[in-house]
Amino acid sequence: MGAVRCRETHKVAVIYVGKGQEGRHEILSNRCGSPAYEAFLAALAWEVELESHVGFAGGLRGGGGGGSTAPYLATLTLEALFHVATRMPADTPDAILNKSSGRLANALLDHGTTTWPSEPQTISPRPTKRLGPFKRPLQNAPSQNSQYAT
């Protein structure tokens, strides 16, 4: 009975898109983002060590190719783990998508995607040259009610 989860769980892919980047290879080759992107990640959720984290790990626990830490958020009713592409160690962009049963690909296609463009611009929810559809692209521009717009 102790293994039964009472909260809804979500894994969400977070992808940094550099200026002028459109193809999967160039987008997934990003090993870091801009200072604004890093500030966004820091404000998104708290950082957990995947090896010792006891909450929902979205399939990244135990050296599963997701790096050593990940942003994690929990409320009374849900848990969310953010799969951050710039933190996923891999030799090639395809390895990031396919690493450990395609965890990033699963997060991309099943649960949603947060994309962070390097400068204010519009990102279409259309598939980006085989990367996949962006379900809720985040726009790097302030909105009326928050620092980030969707």
PDB file of C-alpha atoms in Angstrom:
ATOM      1  CA  MET A   1       0.000   0.000   0.000  1.00  0.00           C
ATOM      2  CA  GLY A   2       2.917   2.357   0.634  1.00  0.00           C
ATOM      3  CA  ALA A   3       3.923   2.347  -3.056  1.00  0.00           C
ATOM      4  CA  VAL A   4       0.566   3.711  -4.243  1.00  0.00           C
ATOM      5  CA  ARG A   5       0.867   7.341  -5.338  1.00  0.00           C
ATOM      6  CA  CYS A   6      -1.886   9.729  -4.299  1.00  0.00           C
ATOM      7  CA  ARG A   7      -0.682  12.629  -6.423  1.00  0.00           C
ATOM      8  CA  GLU A   8      -0.844  13.171 -10.163  1.00  0.00           C
ATOM      9  CA  THR A   9       2.636  13.036 -11.713  1.00  0.00           C
ATOM     10  CA  HIS A  10       4.026  14.920 -14.712  1.00  0.00           C
ATOM     11  CA  LYS A  11       7.351  15.015 -16.513  1.00  0.00           C
ATOM     12  CA  VAL A  12       7.937  18.121 -18.576  1.00  0.00           C
ATOM     13  CA  ALA A  13      10.748  18.667 -21.087  1.00  0.00           C
ATOM     14  CA  VAL A  14      12.547  22.018 -20.890  1.00  0.00           C
ATOM     15  CA  ILE A  15      14.466  22.931 -24.042  1.00  0.00           C
ATOM     16  CA  TYR A  16      16.643  25.980 -24.698  1.00  0.00           C
ATOM     17  CA  VAL A  17      16.370  27.326 -28.259  1.00  0.00           C
ATOM     18  CA  GLY A  18      19.255  29.571 -29.305  1.00  0.00           C
ATOM     19  CA  LYS A  19      18.864  32.461 -31.741  1.00  0.00           C
ATOM     20  CA  GLY A  20      18.115  31.179 -35.239  1.00  0.00           C
ATOM     21  CA  GLN A  21      18.001  27.536 -34.175  1.00  0.00           C
ATOM     22  CA  GLU A  22      15.334  25.383 -35.805  1.00  0.00           C
ATOM     23  CA  GLY A  23      16.738  21.899 -36.314  1.00  0.00           C
ATOM     24  CA  ARG A  24      16.725  19.132 -33.722  1.00  0.00           C
ATOM     25  CA  HIS A  25      20.506  18.668 -33.869  1.00  0.00           C
ATOM     26  CA  GLU A  26      21.396  22.291 -33.196  1.00  0.00           C
ATOM     27  CA  ILE A  27      18.716  22.748 -30.500  1.00  0.00           C
ATOM     28  CA  LEU A  28      19.648  19.582 -28.601  1.00  0.00           C
ATOM     29  CA  SER A  29      23.371  20.382 -28.909  1.00  0.00           C
ATOM     30  CA  ASN A  30      22.951  23.270 -26.440  1.00  0.00           C
ATOM     31  CA  ARG A  31      24.888  22.410 -23.265  1.00  0.00           C
ATOM     32  CA  CYS A  32      23.843  25.605 -21.487  1.00  0.00           C
ATOM     33  CA  GLY A  33      21.480  28.502 -21.920  1.00  0.00           C
ATOM     34  CA  SER A  34      21.521  32.239 -21.444  1.00  0.00           C
ATOM     35  CA  PRO A  35      21.663  33.828 -17.973  1.00  0.00           C
ATOM     36  CA  ALA A  36      17.910  34.556 -18.294  1.00  0.00           C
ATOM     37  CA  TYR A  37      17.244  30.874 -19.066  1.00  0.00           C
ATOM     38  CA  GLU A  38      19.278  29.764 -16.044  1.00  0.00           C
ATOM     39  CA  ALA A  39      17.374  32.270 -13.859  1.00  0.00           C
ATOM     40  CA  PHE A  40      14.110  30.862 -15.218  1.00  0.00           C
ATOM     41  CA  LEU A  41      15.196  27.311 -14.300  1.00  0.00           C
ATOM     42  CA  ALA A  42      16.140  28.463 -10.798  1.00  0.00           C
ATOM     43  CA  ALA A  43      12.697  30.069 -10.346  1.00  0.00           C
ATOM     44  CA  LEU A  44      10.795  27.180 -11.943  1.00  0.00           C
ATOM     45  CA  ALA A  45      11.069  24.709  -9.078  1.00  0.00           C
ATOM     46  CA  TRP A  46      13.511  23.565  -6.438  1.00  0.00           C
ATOM     47  CA  GLU A  47      16.560  21.549  -7.459  1.00  0.00           C
ATOM     48  CA  VAL A  48      16.739  17.924  -6.275  1.00  0.00           C
ATOM     49  CA  GLU A  49      19.638  15.461  -6.290  1.00  0.00           C
ATOM     50  CA  LEU A  50      18.324  12.576  -8.392  1.00  0.00           C
ATOM     51  CA  GLU A  51      20.324   9.897  -6.541  1.00  0.00           C
ATOM     52  CA  SER A  52      18.755  10.708  -3.158  1.00  0.00           C
ATOM     53  CA  HIS A  53      15.374  12.175  -4.173  1.00  0.00           C
ATOM     54  CA  VAL A  54      12.469  10.160  -2.707  1.00  0.00           C
ATOM     55  CA  GLY A  55       9.665  11.821  -4.677  1.00  0.00           C
ATOM     56  CA  PHE A  56       8.599  11.354  -8.302  1.00  0.00           C
ATOM     57  CA  ALA A  57      11.740  11.182 -10.462  1.00  0.00           C
ATOM     58  CA  GLY A  58      10.191  10.922 -13.915  1.00  0.00           C
ATOM     59  CA  GLY A  59      12.422   7.978 -14.802  1.00  0.00           C
ATOM     60  CA  LEU A  60      15.672   9.883 -14.220  1.00  0.00           C
ATOM     61  CA  ARG A  61      16.774   8.298 -10.936  1.00  0.00           C
ATOM     62  CA  GLY A  62      19.866   6.142 -10.751  1.00  0.00           C
ATOM     63  CA  GLY A  63      22.056   7.472 -13.545  1.00  0.00           C
ATOM     64  CA  GLY A  64      19.287   7.369 -16.113  1.00  0.00           C
ATOM     65  CA  GLY A  65      20.917   9.918 -18.389  1.00  0.00           C
ATOM     66  CA  GLY A  66      19.195  12.960 -16.942  1.00  0.00           C
ATOM     67  CA  GLY A  67      22.158  14.459 -15.150  1.00  0.00           C
ATOM     68  CA  SER A  68      22.654  14.602 -11.392  1.00  0.00           C
ATOM     69  CA  THR A  69      19.961  17.165 -10.517  1.00  0.00           C
ATOM     70  CA  ALA A  70      16.614  18.295 -11.886  1.00  0.00           C
ATOM     71  CA  PRO A  71      13.972  20.907 -11.048  1.00  0.00           C
ATOM     72  CA  TYR A  72      11.121  19.353  -9.042  1.00  0.00           C
ATOM     73  CA  LEU A  73       7.783  20.761  -7.912  1.00  0.00           C
ATOM     74  CA  ALA A  74       5.181  19.234  -5.610  1.00  0.00           C
ATOM     75  CA  THR A  75       1.828  20.279  -4.181  1.00  0.00           C
ATOM     76  CA  LEU A  76      -0.813  18.344  -2.271  1.00  0.00           C
ATOM     77  CA  THR A  77      -2.221  17.026  -5.541  1.00  0.00           C
ATOM     78  CA  LEU A  78       0.683  16.797  -8.011  1.00  0.00           C
ATOM     79  CA  GLU A  79       4.387  16.219  -8.548  1.00  0.00           C
ATOM     80  CA  ALA A  80       6.335  17.440 -11.565  1.00  0.00           C
ATOM     81  CA  LEU A  81       9.890  16.717 -12.602  1.00  0.00           C
ATOM     82  CA  PHE A  82      11.439  18.833 -15.338  1.00  0.00           C
ATOM     83  CA  HIS A  83      13.694  17.063 -17.860  1.00  0.00           C
ATOM     84  CA  VAL A  84      16.161  19.832 -18.766  1.00  0.00           C
ATOM     85  CA  ALA A  85      17.813  19.049 -22.108  1.00  0.00           C
ATOM     86  CA  THR A  86      20.855  21.274 -21.470  1.00  0.00           C
ATOM     87  CA  ARG A  87      21.697  19.169 -18.395  1.00  0.00           C
ATOM     88  CA  MET A  88      21.400  15.759 -20.014  1.00  0.00           C
ATOM     89  CA  PRO A  89      24.839  14.284 -20.646  1.00  0.00           C
ATOM     90  CA  ALA A  90      25.090  12.677 -24.077  1.00  0.00           C
ATOM     91  CA  ASP A  91      27.511  12.461 -26.959  1.00  0.00           C
ATOM     92  CA  THR A  92      24.951  13.468 -29.596  1.00  0.00           C
ATOM     93  CA  PRO A  93      21.546  15.179 -29.723  1.00  0.00           C
ATOM     94  CA  ASP A  94      19.979  11.885 -30.847  1.00  0.00           C
ATOM     95  CA  ALA A  95      21.424  10.248 -27.743  1.00  0.00           C
ATOM     96  CA  ILE A  96      19.630  12.848 -25.613  1.00  0.00           C
ATOM     97  CA  LEU A  97      16.297  11.931 -27.187  1.00  0.00           C
ATOM     98  CA  ASN A  98      16.986   8.183 -27.008  1.00  0.00           C
ATOM     99  CA  LYS A  99      18.862   7.989 -23.704  1.00  0.00           C
ATOM    100  CA  SER A 100      17.383   5.465 -21.304  1.00  0.00           C
ATOM    101  CA  SER A 101      14.250   4.575 -23.248  1.00  0.00           C
ATOM    102  CA  GLY A 102      13.832   8.065 -24.652  1.00  0.00           C
ATOM    103  CA  ARG A 103      12.916   9.843 -21.408  1.00  0.00           C
ATOM    104  CA  LEU A 104      13.186  13.295 -22.944  1.00  0.00           C
ATOM    105  CA  ALA A 105      11.215  12.126 -25.978  1.00  0.00           C
ATOM    106  CA  ASN A 106       8.522  10.747 -23.665  1.00  0.00           C
ATOM    107  CA  ALA A 107       8.390  14.016 -21.745  1.00  0.00           C
ATOM    108  CA  LEU A 108       8.229  15.910 -25.044  1.00  0.00           C
ATOM    109  CA  LEU A 109       5.402  13.909 -26.521  1.00  0.00           C
ATOM    110  CA  ASP A 110       3.369  12.757 -23.529  1.00  0.00           C
ATOM    111  CA  HIS A 111       3.388  15.521 -20.968  1.00  0.00           C
ATOM    112  CA  GLY A 112       4.372  18.825 -22.490  1.00  0.00           C
ATOM    113  CA  THR A 113       7.292  20.982 -23.367  1.00  0.00           C
ATOM    114  CA  THR A 114       8.623  24.280 -22.151  1.00  0.00           C
ATOM    115  CA  THR A 115      10.848  25.944 -24.726  1.00  0.00           C
ATOM    116  CA  TRP A 116      13.015  28.927 -23.900  1.00  0.00           C
ATOM    117  CA  PRO A 117      14.064  31.065 -26.873  1.00  0.00           C
ATOM    118  CA  SER A 118      17.327  32.966 -26.445  1.00  0.00           C
ATOM    119  CA  GLU A 119      15.632  36.296 -27.085  1.00  0.00           C
ATOM    120  CA  PRO A 120      12.037  37.518 -27.321  1.00  0.00           C
ATOM    121  CA  GLN A 121      10.535  35.762 -30.298  1.00  0.00           C
ATOM    122  CA  THR A 122       7.540  33.665 -31.153  1.00  0.00           C
ATOM    123  CA  ILE A 123       7.857  29.891 -31.145  1.00  0.00           C
ATOM    124  CA  SER A 124       5.215  28.049 -33.057  1.00  0.00           C
ATOM    125  CA  PRO A 125       3.678  24.909 -31.571  1.00  0.00           C
ATOM    126  CA  ARG A 126       4.301  23.232 -34.953  1.00  0.00           C
ATOM    127  CA  PRO A 127       6.800  20.383 -35.058  1.00  0.00           C
ATOM    128  CA  THR A 128      10.303  21.829 -35.348  1.00  0.00           C
ATOM    129  CA  LYS A 129      12.159  19.750 -37.946  1.00  0.00           C
ATOM    130  CA  ARG A 130      11.425  16.404 -36.293  1.00  0.00           C
ATOM    131  CA  LEU A 131      12.017  17.599 -32.711  1.00  0.00           C
ATOM    132  CA  GLY A 132       8.322  17.273 -31.973  1.00  0.00           C
ATOM    133  CA  PRO A 133       5.356  19.522 -31.312  1.00  0.00           C
ATOM    134  CA  PHE A 134       5.760  22.115 -28.583  1.00  0.00           C
ATOM    135  CA  LYS A 135       2.583  21.735 -26.519  1.00  0.00           C
ATOM    136  CA  ARG A 136       2.962  24.979 -24.526  1.00  0.00           C
ATOM    137  CA  PRO A 137       5.841  27.014 -25.900  1.00  0.00           C
ATOM    138  CA  LEU A 138       7.062  29.582 -23.400  1.00  0.00           C
ATOM    139  CA  GLN A 139       7.781  33.003 -24.812  1.00  0.00           C
ATOM    140  CA  ASN A 140      10.796  34.837 -23.419  1.00  0.00           C
ATOM    141  CA  ALA A 141       8.834  38.048 -22.924  1.00  0.00           C
ATOM    142  CA  PRO A 142       7.030  39.503 -19.931  1.00  0.00           C
ATOM    143  CA  SER A 143       3.258  39.247 -19.868  1.00  0.00           C
ATOM    144  CA  GLN A 144       0.805  41.316 -17.840  1.00  0.00           C
ATOM    145  CA  ASN A 145       0.527  38.864 -14.954  1.00  0.00           C
ATOM    146  CA  SER A 146       3.913  37.161 -14.809  1.00  0.00           C
ATOM    147  CA  GLN A 147       7.519  37.427 -15.814  1.00  0.00           C
ATOM    148  CA  TYR A 148       7.073  34.750 -18.490  1.00  0.00           C
ATOM    149  CA  ALA A 149       4.300  34.328 -21.061  1.00  0.00           C
ATOM    150  CA  THR A 150       2.912  31.114 -22.527  1.00  0.00           C
TER     151      THR A 150
END
